[in-house]
Amino acid sequence: MNVETAVLPQKRFTIKHGSWLVLSLLALAVVFAPLPTGTAVPTTHTLHLEASSFAFSPAILEVNPGDLVTIELTSTDVVHGLYLDGYDLVVTADPGETAILTFTADKSGTFRFRCSVTCGALHPFMIGKLKVGPNLLLWRGIALSVLAALIGLWRFRQ
Amino acid sequence: MAAHWLGSKTTVNVEMAAQTAVSSSDDALAKDREWLARALLIHLIFGLLLAIFIANRLDRSVEVRAVMPEKGGFLPDTLTAEVGVPLELSLISDDVMHGFAVGQTDWPAVDVLPGQMTEVTLTFDEPGTYTYYCTRWCGANHWRMRGTIEVTGDEKGETPALRADAASVVEVAIAQPSSPPLYVELELDIDAPHTVDVHLDNPPSAARGETLDANISSSYLSRDVYLTQPPFEVWQALRLEPETAALSNSDVWDLVAASWHSQTTDEKLQLGQTLYNQNCAACHGNSGAGDGVFGQEFDQATAFTDAQIMLGASTAVLDGKIRRGGMGTGMPYWGTIFTDHEIEAIIDYLWTFQFPRE
Amino acid sequence: MSRYDLTRIPAVKTLVVNRWPQFILRAIALAGFVVAILAGLFGTPVGSRNLSIVFVWIAWWALLILAAVPLFGRGWCTVCPIPMAGEWLQNGAVLGPRKKETGDWRLVTGNLQSPIPSLRLRQWPKRFRNIWLQNGGFALLALFSAVVLTQPKVTAVILAIFLFLAVGTALIYERRAFCRYLCPVGGFIGLYSQVAPLEVRVRDMAICASHTEKTCYTGNADGYGCPWGVFPGGLVKNTTCGACMECLRTCPHDNIAIQIRPVGADLTVARGRKLDEAFKAFIMLGSAVVYSAVMLGPWGWLKTTAYNVGSLAWLGYALAFLLFILGLLPGIFYLVTWAGMGQRVNLRVVRQRFTANAYALVPLGLAAWIAFSLSFVFANISYLWPVLSDPFGWGWDLLGTAVTPWTPYLSRIVPILQTLVLVGGLAWAAVTARKIAEEKRGGTALPAIAYCFFITVGMLWLLIG
């Protein structure tokens, strides 16, 4: 950049600004870089999910973006429900009656699902995850964390 | 007056700062402010407490708390009422979702939600003992969650008009059983084993049975046979009839299926299925295979898909088992809950596990 | 660094110095507090439908950690109702200093008379003039959090214990000893108030130096001597200042100001860094990590273990929790600090650096708590509507919202906010670590920054992974 042409008292200033510029550009790149969300051909998934004593089992579901997902929710103790973050979908399951939730996984990322029917003391913490393709938010977050850590190291090195 | 108290403080403050002596009028003012503050506090706190207390006393309805059966079920589990006098209940759950319904009535069940009060009003037309029960599965012992309402007073001559303005106010008219259940009348031992040695390659088809041109006696198609005879015995009897000589074993089973099917209606099966899914499937499984989520809690719940067990049982035996329950298993008794019609519908639906609908 | 003196604005000054606004806020808070205790004791045992749980752990907590602490520091302590009863007993008045029948101003002497006749109020024991008790109290409470957060009765009992402890302490010890040395909440509010953009400070130290009466400490007709036992002239950090506003009232020279300042200004003040505060930073950071795993993770067995207080499994959990927040987290930090200092340093110096560097964890910890709280606050704040209508679960419907269904808010945006908060916290921690490292020649921030980086990644994985 213009480091060479700058006079000495201003040099530090310029480098500092240059660093910030580079850092900001990197941060923008991390946030907005188009990353692939998976290339798998959409398929149909039927996922069986059991709900009992403040836990979903399996607690982590994985599908690919675009998949047609059917969640069969079975409660094995009391009435539970499932609310899927991001998709804003709800289903309620009585023990003995399997509840079906069908949707297209058209939003990619990792979403929490939570019990939607008060099922005892720990009800608000009954949580599972649905992973739709790679968790880009997490990777972007980690990359941003690297930049954030650099902010601390950067100026120190000068 | 209050504005004066509130507003003048800071100016006084600065002026007073350097002084050590305080004038007596300021003293009085400070004292007045202090008393105002105290009055405010006392009114706020005690007023609030009083308001809460009074509001709590105002509600005169009977509170029924619902907790999981292991912790007590319905509290209280006995209620009393008088014929024609509305019984106001406040239903609330202390843990999970429960339900509330009164057995053998067409009064619609309500959900009893955790921490949320549901108000219902029941008015009874006839004296008697009514059973109220939980309608949402709340654990393996859910069906134990029951209570009774002892209704006293004279039978009312005429049913008062339904009050249409309040949705939760419903007249309760009990369908009192007029005669003893069939298994008592027939002196059946419903606990006796009824397994038969039968092997079917395909489930019998009522539709095929209807198309078969077998000129069998209409007595085989009677309601009496359906109620009192196990299908296997009917099949055996039919097999011996000359009219079925030309038919294969499975053809004869199709005839039995057709006979059984003729005793029900689609509406009844629909009702039976709904009741089955709500009340039976948690143990016996949606598919009737005895693989419900609580099936393992007790001795293995009976599989209605098992031909050897089912084809040896008569409708009267099934009716008895449903009404009385027990059998040394976790099977609840439903006699005080379902109406005759509902039990019939459930049994009709149970038969479809052997004689599937098309 | 530049400061903006808010109390130069007459309206602000009046609002702060006049006792009524604060008194009314506190009175309302007290009423809410009493109702919360009542609701916990006599209301429905269903937490999500009981005012005690929803108000305290969702509404109040959200207000505290998402707004009050990051923006106002000890702003909550300004209006906290818990010490009120004790203060009234000590002061013999609920509003302002009162003239006793003898003609003496009660507080002019520093209020040494206990409300218990013939008992002089004592000074808080010297060995406990630190926040170790608060550290212990918070850690202890945290072990029971799965029960405390979900059982209205337990919450009510804990609130009541707070109240009784505060009154009891006020009967024996001077000033707001409970707030400063015992309150488990006050401990971390103090720690995190260092990041707040507001501070109460003296305008001109020279005036204080020449003011022999020190009415800010001893009290006068206009206000009480510092209830937190702090001499405002010596304030360099927010940690011990309770933001109670008394010194603004008592200073005869109008020498005390509330100022807007650069955020996090206290963290790089080398003076007065203490090991107890350093440990507070670890306890808070560690608790945020553990809570995120236990409460928001997909592991049901962990939740049940944390909930079954008294069981063998819970004892294991409690032990693991304590080891993590008091052993593992500070232990690793100590080791990396040591590693970053080269071979030939004595352990006393390592300990000093350990303490100093730990202040970099303050913004990180606050960010971790905000990120953790965003999850359950937005998912569950809709419980507030029914609870406002029916605080006890008695079937009331005051506002017509008693049956408003539970609806998570912003479930698509919250993970993004959490990411930004965590990354921001890390950047802030990294800059702070660098500044702290620069205090000493040859100091390096690398170990502390690396440590913060891994904690951030861990939190990201727990919350949005």
mmCIF file of C-alpha atoms in Angstrom, chain B residues 62-335:
data_model
loop_
_atom_site.group_PDB
_atom_site.id
_atom_site.type_symbol
_atom_site.label_atom_id
_atom_site.label_comp_id
_atom_site.label_asym_id
_atom_site.label_seq_id
_atom_site.Cartn_x
_atom_site.Cartn_y
_atom_site.Cartn_z
ATOM 1 C CA VAL B 62 -63.692 -26.785 44.163
ATOM 2 C CA GLU B 63 -60.063 -27.144 43.242
ATOM 3 C CA VAL B 64 -58.946 -30.471 41.844
ATOM 4 C CA ARG B 65 -55.201 -30.785 41.414
ATOM 5 C CA ALA B 66 -53.817 -33.320 39.023
ATOM 6 C CA VAL B 67 -50.418 -34.866 39.639
ATOM 7 C CA MET B 68 -48.809 -37.974 38.242
ATOM 8 C CA PRO B 69 -50.502 -41.096 39.649
ATOM 9 C CA GLU B 70 -47.355 -42.095 41.542
ATOM 10 C CA LYS B 71 -47.690 -38.830 43.455
ATOM 11 C CA GLY B 72 -51.401 -39.063 44.132
ATOM 12 C CA GLY B 73 -53.340 -38.689 40.895
ATOM 13 C CA PHE B 74 -56.345 -36.462 41.354
ATOM 14 C CA LEU B 75 -56.351 -34.532 44.624
ATOM 15 C CA PRO B 76 -58.987 -34.962 45.917
ATOM 16 C CA ASP B 77 -60.147 -38.202 44.346
ATOM 17 C CA THR B 78 -63.622 -38.127 45.823
ATOM 18 C CA LEU B 79 -66.125 -35.369 45.238
ATOM 19 C CA THR B 80 -69.745 -34.954 46.150
ATOM 20 C CA ALA B 81 -72.497 -33.190 44.299
ATOM 21 C CA GLU B 82 -76.227 -32.870 44.298
ATOM 22 C CA VAL B 83 -78.559 -33.542 41.447
ATOM 23 C CA GLY B 84 -79.309 -30.356 39.598
ATOM 24 C CA VAL B 85 -76.792 -28.270 41.555
ATOM 25 C CA PRO B 86 -73.900 -27.153 39.380
ATOM 26 C CA LEU B 87 -70.551 -28.488 40.592
ATOM 27 C CA GLU B 88 -67.867 -25.945 39.777
ATOM 28 C CA LEU B 89 -64.412 -27.415 39.465
ATOM 29 C CA SER B 90 -61.077 -25.699 39.017
ATOM 30 C CA LEU B 91 -58.744 -28.165 37.399
ATOM 31 C CA ILE B 92 -55.011 -27.647 37.437
ATOM 32 C CA SER B 93 -51.991 -29.843 36.932
ATOM 33 C CA ASP B 94 -48.934 -29.615 39.132
ATOM 34 C CA ASP B 95 -46.592 -31.431 36.791
ATOM 35 C CA VAL B 96 -47.411 -32.637 33.289
ATOM 36 C CA MET B 97 -50.360 -32.517 30.942
ATOM 37 C CA HIS B 98 -53.367 -34.415 32.249
ATOM 38 C CA GLY B 99 -56.966 -34.547 31.142
ATOM 39 C CA PHE B 100 -60.342 -34.700 32.824
ATOM 40 C CA ALA B 101 -63.476 -36.482 31.754
ATOM 41 C CA VAL B 102 -66.431 -38.081 33.474
ATOM 42 C CA GLY B 103 -66.968 -41.711 32.609
ATOM 43 C CA GLN B 104 -70.061 -42.944 30.735
ATOM 44 C CA THR B 105 -71.135 -39.470 29.772
ATOM 45 C CA ASP B 106 -70.874 -37.561 26.553
ATOM 46 C CA TRP B 107 -69.430 -34.631 28.403
ATOM 47 C CA PRO B 108 -66.363 -33.617 26.389
ATOM 48 C CA ALA B 109 -62.967 -34.226 27.967
ATOM 49 C CA VAL B 110 -60.835 -31.188 28.799
ATOM 50 C CA ASP B 111 -57.081 -30.938 29.039
ATOM 51 C CA VAL B 112 -55.670 -30.146 32.451
ATOM 52 C CA LEU B 113 -52.543 -28.155 31.799
ATOM 53 C CA PRO B 114 -49.579 -27.599 34.100
ATOM 54 C CA GLY B 115 -50.047 -24.482 36.191
ATOM 55 C CA GLN B 116 -53.030 -23.362 34.168
ATOM 56 C CA MET B 117 -56.484 -23.371 35.697
ATOM 57 C CA THR B 118 -59.298 -24.916 33.701
ATOM 58 C CA GLU B 119 -62.751 -24.150 35.028
ATOM 59 C CA VAL B 120 -65.554 -26.607 34.365
ATOM 60 C CA THR B 121 -69.096 -26.864 35.628
ATOM 61 C CA LEU B 122 -70.890 -30.172 35.898
ATOM 62 C CA THR B 123 -74.580 -30.565 36.523
ATOM 63 C CA PHE B 124 -75.878 -34.045 37.187
ATOM 64 C CA ASP B 125 -79.381 -35.134 36.305
ATOM 65 C CA GLU B 126 -79.345 -38.442 38.097
ATOM 66 C CA PRO B 127 -77.909 -39.580 41.384
ATOM 67 C CA GLY B 128 -75.208 -42.216 41.388
ATOM 68 C CA THR B 129 -71.486 -42.743 41.468
ATOM 69 C CA TYR B 130 -69.619 -41.206 38.589
ATOM 70 C CA THR B 131 -65.994 -41.812 37.749
ATOM 71 C CA TYR B 132 -63.739 -39.045 36.558
ATOM 72 C CA TYR B 133 -60.498 -39.985 34.955
ATOM 73 C CA CYS B 134 -57.373 -38.650 33.319
ATOM 74 C CA THR B 135 -57.511 -38.600 29.539
ATOM 75 C CA ARG B 136 -53.899 -37.797 28.625
ATOM 76 C CA TRP B 137 -51.239 -40.427 29.210
ATOM 77 C CA CYS B 138 -49.157 -39.233 32.132
ATOM 78 C CA GLY B 139 -46.980 -42.260 32.764
ATOM 79 C CA ALA B 140 -47.373 -46.014 32.905
ATOM 80 C CA ASN B 141 -49.878 -45.706 35.735
ATOM 81 C CA HIS B 142 -51.945 -43.097 33.958
ATOM 82 C CA TRP B 143 -55.099 -45.226 34.049
ATOM 83 C CA ARG B 144 -54.959 -45.385 37.841
ATOM 84 C CA MET B 145 -55.610 -41.672 37.860
ATOM 85 C CA ARG B 146 -59.297 -41.683 38.661
ATOM 86 C CA GLY B 147 -61.715 -40.344 41.172
ATOM 87 C CA THR B 148 -65.386 -40.619 41.963
ATOM 88 C CA ILE B 149 -68.194 -38.140 42.280
ATOM 89 C CA GLU B 150 -70.944 -39.207 44.636
ATOM 90 C CA VAL B 151 -74.111 -37.564 43.385
ATOM 91 C CA THR B 152 -77.017 -37.522 45.793
ATOM 92 C CA GLY B 153 -80.560 -36.228 45.522
ATOM 93 C CA ASP B 154 -83.708 -37.089 43.675
ATOM 94 C CA GLU B 155 -83.818 -37.986 40.086
ATOM 95 C CA LYS B 156 -85.020 -35.050 38.114
ATOM 96 C CA GLY B 157 -88.209 -35.376 36.156
ATOM 97 C CA GLU B 158 -87.077 -33.392 33.200
ATOM 98 C CA THR B 159 -83.708 -32.454 31.863
ATOM 99 C CA PRO B 160 -83.135 -28.739 32.086
ATOM 100 C CA ALA B 161 -82.179 -26.987 28.913
ATOM 101 C CA LEU B 162 -78.543 -26.930 28.039
ATOM 102 C CA ARG B 163 -77.012 -23.619 28.832
ATOM 103 C CA ALA B 164 -75.525 -22.613 25.562
ATOM 104 C CA ASP B 165 -73.787 -19.421 26.644
ATOM 105 C CA ALA B 166 -70.923 -21.085 28.474
ATOM 106 C CA ALA B 167 -69.036 -23.682 26.522
ATOM 107 C CA SER B 168 -67.785 -25.492 29.586
ATOM 108 C CA VAL B 169 -71.202 -25.882 31.122
ATOM 109 C CA VAL B 170 -72.589 -29.153 29.949
ATOM 110 C CA GLU B 171 -75.343 -31.217 31.400
ATOM 111 C CA VAL B 172 -74.174 -34.626 32.382
ATOM 112 C CA ALA B 173 -76.578 -37.427 31.751
ATOM 113 C CA ILE B 174 -75.318 -40.831 32.668
ATOM 114 C CA ALA B 175 -76.239 -43.832 30.643
ATOM 115 C CA GLN B 176 -76.784 -46.190 33.521
ATOM 116 C CA PRO B 177 -76.215 -49.799 32.529
ATOM 117 C CA SER B 178 -79.598 -51.432 32.486
ATOM 118 C CA SER B 179 -78.492 -55.042 32.651
ATOM 119 C CA PRO B 180 -75.408 -56.856 33.960
ATOM 120 C CA PRO B 181 -72.586 -57.306 31.462
ATOM 121 C CA LEU B 182 -72.791 -60.194 29.056
ATOM 122 C CA TYR B 183 -70.008 -62.234 30.601
ATOM 123 C CA VAL B 184 -71.841 -62.224 33.932
ATOM 124 C CA GLU B 185 -75.082 -63.190 32.283
ATOM 125 C CA LEU B 186 -73.394 -66.034 30.407
ATOM 126 C CA GLU B 187 -71.374 -66.975 33.499
ATOM 127 C CA LEU B 188 -68.175 -66.896 31.462
ATOM 128 C CA ASP B 189 -64.812 -67.302 33.132
ATOM 129 C CA ILE B 190 -63.022 -64.466 31.418
ATOM 130 C CA ASP B 191 -59.734 -65.443 33.055
ATOM 131 C CA ALA B 192 -59.737 -68.916 31.480
ATOM 132 C CA PRO B 193 -57.119 -69.350 28.757
ATOM 133 C CA HIS B 194 -58.615 -69.225 25.285
ATOM 134 C CA THR B 195 -55.691 -69.940 23.047
ATOM 135 C CA VAL B 196 -56.521 -71.956 19.976
ATOM 136 C CA ASP B 197 -54.259 -73.842 17.614
ATOM 137 C CA VAL B 198 -54.829 -71.978 14.424
ATOM 138 C CA HIS B 199 -52.457 -70.949 11.687
ATOM 139 C CA LEU B 200 -53.499 -68.532 9.004
ATOM 140 C CA ASP B 201 -51.377 -67.835 5.970
ATOM 141 C CA ASN B 202 -53.212 -64.617 5.172
ATOM 142 C CA PRO B 203 -55.499 -62.542 7.279
ATOM 143 C CA PRO B 204 -59.119 -63.417 6.546
ATOM 144 C CA SER B 205 -60.800 -60.997 4.186
ATOM 145 C CA ALA B 206 -64.332 -59.873 4.863
ATOM 146 C CA ALA B 207 -64.587 -58.459 1.338
ATOM 147 C CA ARG B 208 -63.766 -61.812 -0.192
ATOM 148 C CA GLY B 209 -66.115 -63.536 2.194
ATOM 149 C CA GLU B 210 -68.963 -61.332 1.023
ATOM 150 C CA THR B 211 -68.370 -62.309 -2.581
ATOM 151 C CA LEU B 212 -68.291 -66.030 -1.864
ATOM 152 C CA ASP B 213 -71.486 -67.645 -2.927
ATOM 153 C CA ALA B 214 -71.926 -69.902 0.064
ATOM 154 C CA ASN B 215 -75.460 -70.483 1.013
ATOM 155 C CA ILE B 216 -74.836 -70.730 4.724
ATOM 156 C CA SER B 217 -77.454 -70.561 7.402
ATOM 157 C CA SER B 218 -78.314 -67.052 8.466
ATOM 158 C CA SER B 219 -77.930 -68.141 12.068
ATOM 159 C CA TYR B 220 -74.184 -67.842 11.576
ATOM 160 C CA LEU B 221 -74.633 -64.211 10.774
ATOM 161 C CA SER B 222 -76.665 -63.409 13.860
ATOM 162 C CA ARG B 223 -75.642 -60.884 16.484
ATOM 163 C CA ASP B 224 -75.849 -63.625 19.096
ATOM 164 C CA VAL B 225 -73.136 -65.639 17.413
ATOM 165 C CA TYR B 226 -70.974 -62.547 17.125
ATOM 166 C CA LEU B 227 -71.425 -61.750 20.773
ATOM 167 C CA THR B 228 -71.058 -65.155 22.333
ATOM 168 C CA GLN B 229 -68.988 -67.393 20.042
ATOM 169 C CA PRO B 230 -65.235 -67.260 19.468
ATOM 170 C CA PRO B 231 -64.468 -66.978 15.732
ATOM 171 C CA PHE B 232 -62.554 -70.233 15.837
ATOM 172 C CA GLU B 233 -65.624 -72.128 17.024
ATOM 173 C CA VAL B 234 -67.747 -70.483 14.382
ATOM 174 C CA TRP B 235 -65.189 -71.477 11.770
ATOM 175 C CA GLN B 236 -65.167 -75.052 13.054
ATOM 176 C CA ALA B 237 -68.949 -75.217 12.922
ATOM 177 C CA LEU B 238 -69.049 -73.744 9.446
ATOM 178 C CA ARG B 239 -66.391 -76.151 8.273
ATOM 179 C CA LEU B 240 -68.704 -79.007 9.186
ATOM 180 C CA GLU B 241 -71.622 -77.585 7.237
ATOM 181 C CA PRO B 242 -72.166 -79.256 3.844
ATOM 182 C CA GLU B 243 -72.533 -75.871 2.170
ATOM 183 C CA THR B 244 -68.843 -75.112 2.789
ATOM 184 C CA ALA B 245 -67.532 -78.436 1.580
ATOM 185 C CA ALA B 246 -66.359 -76.922 -1.673
ATOM 186 C CA LEU B 247 -64.566 -74.087 0.041
ATOM 187 C CA SER B 248 -61.006 -73.975 1.252
ATOM 188 C CA ASN B 249 -60.118 -73.354 4.910
ATOM 189 C CA SER B 250 -59.178 -69.809 4.167
ATOM 190 C CA ASP B 251 -62.433 -69.287 2.270
ATOM 191 C CA VAL B 252 -64.306 -70.265 5.400
ATOM 192 C CA TRP B 253 -62.240 -67.815 7.415
ATOM 193 C CA ASP B 254 -63.239 -65.169 4.911
ATOM 194 C CA LEU B 255 -66.856 -66.063 5.629
ATOM 195 C CA VAL B 256 -66.277 -65.612 9.366
ATOM 196 C CA ALA B 257 -64.607 -62.292 8.690
ATOM 197 C CA ALA B 258 -67.569 -61.210 6.600
ATOM 198 C CA SER B 259 -69.931 -62.258 9.360
ATOM 199 C CA TRP B 260 -67.969 -60.284 11.963
ATOM 200 C CA HIS B 261 -67.741 -57.316 9.674
ATOM 201 C CA SER B 262 -71.459 -57.273 9.111
ATOM 202 C CA GLN B 263 -71.957 -56.603 12.811
ATOM 203 C CA THR B 264 -70.314 -53.204 12.749
ATOM 204 C CA THR B 265 -70.392 -49.930 10.866
ATOM 205 C CA ASP B 266 -67.718 -47.602 9.606
ATOM 206 C CA GLU B 267 -68.752 -44.971 12.150
ATOM 207 C CA LYS B 268 -68.422 -47.454 14.960
ATOM 208 C CA LEU B 269 -65.024 -48.588 13.765
ATOM 209 C CA GLN B 270 -63.929 -44.983 13.524
ATOM 210 C CA LEU B 271 -65.017 -44.356 17.109
ATOM 211 C CA GLY B 272 -63.394 -47.601 18.176
ATOM 212 C CA GLN B 273 -60.125 -46.619 16.563
ATOM 213 C CA THR B 274 -60.111 -43.210 18.201
ATOM 214 C CA LEU B 275 -60.811 -44.678 21.616
ATOM 215 C CA TYR B 276 -58.275 -47.434 21.059
ATOM 216 C CA ASN B 277 -55.520 -44.991 20.103
ATOM 217 C CA GLN B 278 -56.242 -42.768 23.056
ATOM 218 C CA ASN B 279 -56.667 -45.406 25.695
ATOM 219 C CA CYS B 280 -55.237 -48.727 24.610
ATOM 220 C CA ALA B 281 -52.391 -48.060 22.173
ATOM 221 C CA ALA B 282 -49.928 -46.910 24.844
ATOM 222 C CA CYS B 283 -49.692 -50.542 25.998
ATOM 223 C CA HIS B 284 -51.132 -52.655 23.185
ATOM 224 C CA GLY B 285 -49.472 -50.641 20.441
ATOM 225 C CA ASN B 286 -50.881 -48.674 17.536
ATOM 226 C CA SER B 287 -50.706 -51.774 15.394
ATOM 227 C CA GLY B 288 -52.256 -53.956 18.092
ATOM 228 C CA ALA B 289 -49.059 -55.990 18.325
ATOM 229 C CA GLY B 290 -48.704 -55.461 22.089
ATOM 230 C CA ASP B 291 -45.678 -53.273 21.506
ATOM 231 C CA GLY B 292 -46.939 -49.998 22.987
ATOM 232 C CA VAL B 293 -44.536 -47.751 24.880
ATOM 233 C CA PHE B 294 -45.800 -49.018 28.214
ATOM 234 C CA GLY B 295 -46.363 -52.594 27.050
ATOM 235 C CA GLN B 296 -43.154 -53.677 28.720
ATOM 236 C CA GLU B 297 -43.968 -52.008 32.017
ATOM 237 C CA PHE B 298 -46.293 -54.850 32.928
ATOM 238 C CA ASP B 299 -46.333 -58.399 31.683
ATOM 239 C CA GLN B 300 -46.275 -58.160 27.939
ATOM 240 C CA ALA B 301 -49.505 -56.509 26.835
ATOM 241 C CA THR B 302 -51.720 -58.788 24.760
ATOM 242 C CA ALA B 303 -51.095 -58.683 21.025
ATOM 243 C CA PHE B 304 -54.430 -58.397 19.240
ATOM 244 C CA THR B 305 -52.616 -59.392 16.088
ATOM 245 C CA ASP B 306 -51.989 -62.838 17.567
ATOM 246 C CA ALA B 307 -54.566 -65.136 15.920
ATOM 247 C CA GLN B 308 -54.142 -67.938 18.447
ATOM 248 C CA ILE B 309 -55.217 -65.663 21.267
ATOM 249 C CA MET B 310 -57.813 -63.581 19.492
ATOM 250 C CA LEU B 311 -59.667 -66.205 17.476
ATOM 251 C CA GLY B 312 -60.350 -68.204 20.608
ATOM 252 C CA ALA B 313 -62.013 -65.307 22.388
ATOM 253 C CA SER B 314 -65.612 -64.253 22.068
ATOM 254 C CA THR B 315 -66.848 -60.704 22.002
ATOM 255 C CA ALA B 316 -68.388 -61.356 25.411
ATOM 256 C CA VAL B 317 -64.985 -62.340 26.826
ATOM 257 C CA LEU B 318 -63.307 -59.264 25.365
ATOM 258 C CA ASP B 319 -66.150 -57.161 26.709
ATOM 259 C CA GLY B 320 -65.638 -58.653 30.161
ATOM 260 C CA LYS B 321 -61.907 -58.091 30.099
ATOM 261 C CA ILE B 322 -62.349 -54.485 29.106
ATOM 262 C CA ARG B 323 -65.009 -53.817 31.710
ATOM 263 C CA ARG B 324 -63.437 -55.595 34.616
ATOM 264 C CA GLY B 325 -59.754 -55.395 33.753
ATOM 265 C CA GLY B 326 -57.300 -57.123 36.058
ATOM 266 C CA MET B 327 -56.364 -60.596 34.858
ATOM 267 C CA GLY B 328 -53.335 -60.228 37.119
ATOM 268 C CA THR B 329 -51.853 -57.825 34.612
ATOM 269 C CA GLY B 330 -51.752 -54.074 34.346
ATOM 270 C CA MET B 331 -55.013 -54.056 32.413
ATOM 271 C CA PRO B 332 -57.234 -51.274 33.723
ATOM 272 C CA TYR B 333 -60.970 -51.642 34.258
ATOM 273 C CA TRP B 334 -63.026 -49.543 31.904
ATOM 274 C CA GLY B 335 -66.505 -50.491 33.011
#
